[in-house]
Coordinates of C-alpha atoms in Angstrom, one line a residue:
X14 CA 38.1 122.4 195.1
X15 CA 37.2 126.1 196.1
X16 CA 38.5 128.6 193.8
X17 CA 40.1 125.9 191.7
X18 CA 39.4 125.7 187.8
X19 CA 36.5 122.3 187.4
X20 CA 39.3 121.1 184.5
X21 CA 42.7 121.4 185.6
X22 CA 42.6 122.8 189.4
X23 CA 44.2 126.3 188.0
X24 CA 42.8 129.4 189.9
X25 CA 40.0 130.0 189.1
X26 CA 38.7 133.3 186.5
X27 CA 36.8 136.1 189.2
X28 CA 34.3 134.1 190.6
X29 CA 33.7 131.5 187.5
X30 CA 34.6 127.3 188.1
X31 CA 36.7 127.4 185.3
X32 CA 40.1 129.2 184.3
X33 CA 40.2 131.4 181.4
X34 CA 42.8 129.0 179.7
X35 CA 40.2 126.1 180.2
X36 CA 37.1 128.3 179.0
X37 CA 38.4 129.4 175.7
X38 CA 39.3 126.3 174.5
X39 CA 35.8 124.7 175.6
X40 CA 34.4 122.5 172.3
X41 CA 31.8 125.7 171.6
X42 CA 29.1 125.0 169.1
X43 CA 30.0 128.4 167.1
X44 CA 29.2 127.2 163.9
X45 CA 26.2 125.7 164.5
X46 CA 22.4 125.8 162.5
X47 CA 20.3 128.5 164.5
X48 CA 17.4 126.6 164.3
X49 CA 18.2 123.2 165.6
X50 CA 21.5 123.7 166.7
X51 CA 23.3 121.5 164.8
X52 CA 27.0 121.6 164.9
X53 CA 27.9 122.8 161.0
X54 CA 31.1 123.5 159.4
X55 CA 32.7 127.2 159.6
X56 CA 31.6 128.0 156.6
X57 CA 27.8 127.5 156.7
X58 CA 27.6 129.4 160.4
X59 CA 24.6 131.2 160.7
X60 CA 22.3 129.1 157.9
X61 CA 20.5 126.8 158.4
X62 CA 21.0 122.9 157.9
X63 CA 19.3 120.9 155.2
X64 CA 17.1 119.0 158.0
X65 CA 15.5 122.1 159.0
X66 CA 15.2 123.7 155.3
X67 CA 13.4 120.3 154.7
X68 CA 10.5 120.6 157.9
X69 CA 11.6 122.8 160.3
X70 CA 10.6 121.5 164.1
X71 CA 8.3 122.5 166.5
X72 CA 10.6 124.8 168.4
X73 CA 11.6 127.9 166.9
X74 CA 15.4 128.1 167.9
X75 CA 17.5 126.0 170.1
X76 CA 20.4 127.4 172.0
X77 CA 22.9 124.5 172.8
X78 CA 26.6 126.4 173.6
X79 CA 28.8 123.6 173.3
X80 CA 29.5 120.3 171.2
X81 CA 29.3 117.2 173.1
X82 CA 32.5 116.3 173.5
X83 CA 36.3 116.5 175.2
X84 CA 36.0 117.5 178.8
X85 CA 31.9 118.3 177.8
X86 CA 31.3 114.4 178.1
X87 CA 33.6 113.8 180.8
X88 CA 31.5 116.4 182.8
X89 CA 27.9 115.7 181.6
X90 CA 28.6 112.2 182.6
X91 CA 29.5 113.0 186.0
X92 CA 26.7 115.4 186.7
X93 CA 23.9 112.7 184.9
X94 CA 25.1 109.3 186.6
X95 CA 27.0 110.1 189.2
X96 CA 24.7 112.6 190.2
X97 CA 27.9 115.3 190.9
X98 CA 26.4 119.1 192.1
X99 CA 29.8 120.6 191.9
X100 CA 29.6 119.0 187.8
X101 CA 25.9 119.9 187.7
X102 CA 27.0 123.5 188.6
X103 CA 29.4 124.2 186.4
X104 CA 27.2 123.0 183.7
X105 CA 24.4 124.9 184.7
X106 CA 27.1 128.0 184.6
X107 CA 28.2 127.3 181.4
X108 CA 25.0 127.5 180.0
X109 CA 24.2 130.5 181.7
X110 CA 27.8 132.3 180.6
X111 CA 26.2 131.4 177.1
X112 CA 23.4 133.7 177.3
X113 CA 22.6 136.8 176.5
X114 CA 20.4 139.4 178.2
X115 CA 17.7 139.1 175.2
X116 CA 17.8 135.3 175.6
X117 CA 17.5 135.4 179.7
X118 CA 14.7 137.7 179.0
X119 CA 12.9 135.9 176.6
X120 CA 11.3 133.0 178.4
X121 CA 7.4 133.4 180.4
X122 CA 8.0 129.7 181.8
X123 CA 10.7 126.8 181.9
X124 CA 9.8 123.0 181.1
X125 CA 12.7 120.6 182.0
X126 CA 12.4 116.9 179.7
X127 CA 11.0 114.8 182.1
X128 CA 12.3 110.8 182.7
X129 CA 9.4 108.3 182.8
X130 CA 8.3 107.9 186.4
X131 CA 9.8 104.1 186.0
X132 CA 13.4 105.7 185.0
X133 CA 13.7 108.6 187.8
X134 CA 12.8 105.6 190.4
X135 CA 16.0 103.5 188.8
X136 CA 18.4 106.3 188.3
X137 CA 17.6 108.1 191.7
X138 CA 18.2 111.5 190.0
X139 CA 16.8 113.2 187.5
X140 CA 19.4 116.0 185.6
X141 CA 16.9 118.3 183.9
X142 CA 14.8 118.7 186.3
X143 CA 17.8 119.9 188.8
X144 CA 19.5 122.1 186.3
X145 CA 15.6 124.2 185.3
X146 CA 14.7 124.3 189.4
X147 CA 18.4 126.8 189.5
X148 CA 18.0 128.4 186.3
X149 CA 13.8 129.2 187.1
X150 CA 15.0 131.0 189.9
X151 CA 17.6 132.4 188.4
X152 CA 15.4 134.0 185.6
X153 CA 12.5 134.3 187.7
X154 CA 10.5 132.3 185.7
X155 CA 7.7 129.8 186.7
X156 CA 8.5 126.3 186.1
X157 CA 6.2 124.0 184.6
X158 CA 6.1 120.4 183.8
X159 CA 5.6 117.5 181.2
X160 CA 4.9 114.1 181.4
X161 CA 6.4 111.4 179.7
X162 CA 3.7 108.9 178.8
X163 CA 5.4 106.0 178.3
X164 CA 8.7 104.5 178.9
X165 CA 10.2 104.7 175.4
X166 CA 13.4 102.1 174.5
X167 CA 16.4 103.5 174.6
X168 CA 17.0 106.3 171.6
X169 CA 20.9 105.1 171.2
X170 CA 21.5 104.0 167.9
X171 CA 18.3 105.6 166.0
X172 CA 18.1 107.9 163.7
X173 CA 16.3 111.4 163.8
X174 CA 13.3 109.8 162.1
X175 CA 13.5 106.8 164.3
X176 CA 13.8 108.8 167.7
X177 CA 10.6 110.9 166.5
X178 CA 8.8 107.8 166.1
X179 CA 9.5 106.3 168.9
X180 CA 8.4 109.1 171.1
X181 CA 5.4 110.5 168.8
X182 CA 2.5 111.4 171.6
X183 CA 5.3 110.4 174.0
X184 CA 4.8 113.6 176.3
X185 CA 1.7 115.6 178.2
X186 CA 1.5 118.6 179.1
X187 CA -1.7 119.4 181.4
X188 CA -1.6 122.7 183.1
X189 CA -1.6 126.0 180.9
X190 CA 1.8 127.6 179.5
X191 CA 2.5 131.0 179.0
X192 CA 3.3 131.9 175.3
X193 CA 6.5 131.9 175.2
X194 CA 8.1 129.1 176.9
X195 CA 11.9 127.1 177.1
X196 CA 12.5 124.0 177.6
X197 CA 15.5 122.4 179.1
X198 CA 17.6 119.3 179.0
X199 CA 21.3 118.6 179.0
X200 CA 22.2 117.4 176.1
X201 CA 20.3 117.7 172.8
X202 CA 21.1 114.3 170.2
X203 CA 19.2 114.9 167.1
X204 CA 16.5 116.9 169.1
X205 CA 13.8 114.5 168.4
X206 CA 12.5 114.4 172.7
X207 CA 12.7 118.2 172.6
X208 CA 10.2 118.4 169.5
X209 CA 7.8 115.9 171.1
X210 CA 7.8 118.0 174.4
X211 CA 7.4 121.3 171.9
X212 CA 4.2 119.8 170.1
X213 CA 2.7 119.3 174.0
X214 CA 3.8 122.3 175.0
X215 CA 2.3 124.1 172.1
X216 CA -1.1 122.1 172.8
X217 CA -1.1 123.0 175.9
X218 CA -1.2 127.2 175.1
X219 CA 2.2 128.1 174.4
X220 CA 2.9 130.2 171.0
X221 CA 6.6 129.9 170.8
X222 CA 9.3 127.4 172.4
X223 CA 12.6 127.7 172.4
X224 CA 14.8 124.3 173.1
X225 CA 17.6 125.1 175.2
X226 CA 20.8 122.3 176.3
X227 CA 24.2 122.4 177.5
X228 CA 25.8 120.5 174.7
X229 CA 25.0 119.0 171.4
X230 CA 26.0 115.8 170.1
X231 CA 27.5 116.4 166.3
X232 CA 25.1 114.4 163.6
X233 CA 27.6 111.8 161.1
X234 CA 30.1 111.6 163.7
X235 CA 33.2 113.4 163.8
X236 CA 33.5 116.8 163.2
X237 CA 36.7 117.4 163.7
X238 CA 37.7 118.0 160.1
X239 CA 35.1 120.6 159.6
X240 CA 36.4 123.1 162.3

């Protein structure tokens, strides 16, 4: 509803879909690895985890604001399969509330994850690709695009080194990128499609890539005790 809060119908904070009481209390991925974006307890914010101490991925940094969970879920689920713009936006705005001006300044191009050609037909709707066509033109960025080779099996269930094999050469990139370059999805699992689409974007000219998402699903299940 218009100038209602997204999670409890509330009035809404200035112009924002949410309510300040609904915002703050958001599942935010504070405490999370800076490289991969791993949610980590409170007291090893700002290091890095043992994953990326051990081989660090393609991407430089990923920014992922929130944990993938609570009303997170409820929304991403709307916005991916029932295809929702009103949840799409307010994802879209949370991610953007979650940046700062050195981050929205940092990107020369945008690179949604791409669904196999097979997959977009089925689902009708592809969600990265809507949320990088807003935020492009909301940065004023170009946006560019992968391709995903092959229909990989479903990633549910693997584990990081599983999901890397399983999409190893899985994505091409064919036009030239800029040097610096994001690339976007909605949620980040173990971050093993966003390193495939990195290694293809950095074949295909870029120097740096960031890996940007909306929410991050915590590794070993609950976190709970560890906030």
């Amino acid at each position: 509803m218009p100038g209602r809060c997204a999670f409890c119908l509330a009035p809404t904070l200035d112009d924002r879909p949410w309510c300040r009481d609904c915002f703050e209390t958001l599942p935010w991925n504070l405490a999370a690895c800076p490289v991969c974006a791993e949610p980590q307890p409170v007291a090893s914010q700002g290091r890095r985890c043992g994953t990326c101490l051990r081989r660090a991925p393609a991407f430089v940094r990923a920014r992922v604001p929130l944990r993938y969970s609570e009303e997170v879920v409820w929304l991403v689920r709307r916005f991916k399969f029932r295809a929702s713009p009103r949840a799409g936006m307010v994802l879209l705005a949370l991610l953007e509330a979650s940046l700062t001006e050195e981050a929205r300044a940092w990107p020369q191009a945008l690179v949604p994850v791409p669904l196999h050609a097979s997959r977009a037909r089925d689902r009708g709707f592809d969600q990265a690709e809507w949320l990088a066509k807003r935020l492009a033109l909301r940065l004023r960025v170009p946006l560019h695009h992968g391709t995903r080779l092959r229909d990989t099996p479903s990633q549910r269930g693997l584990d990081r080194q599983q999901r890397r094999t399983n999409l190893r050469r899985g994505f091409s990139v064919v036009e030239p990128l800029p040097s610096r370059v994001v690339l976007l999805d909605d949620v980040m699992t173990t971050g093993a499609t966003l390193e495939a689409l990195a290694l293809a974007c950095l074949a295909a000219g870029a120097e740096e890539v960031e890996a940007w998402a909306i929410a991050r699903t915590p590794l070993g299940g609950n976190m709970s005790q560890a906030w």
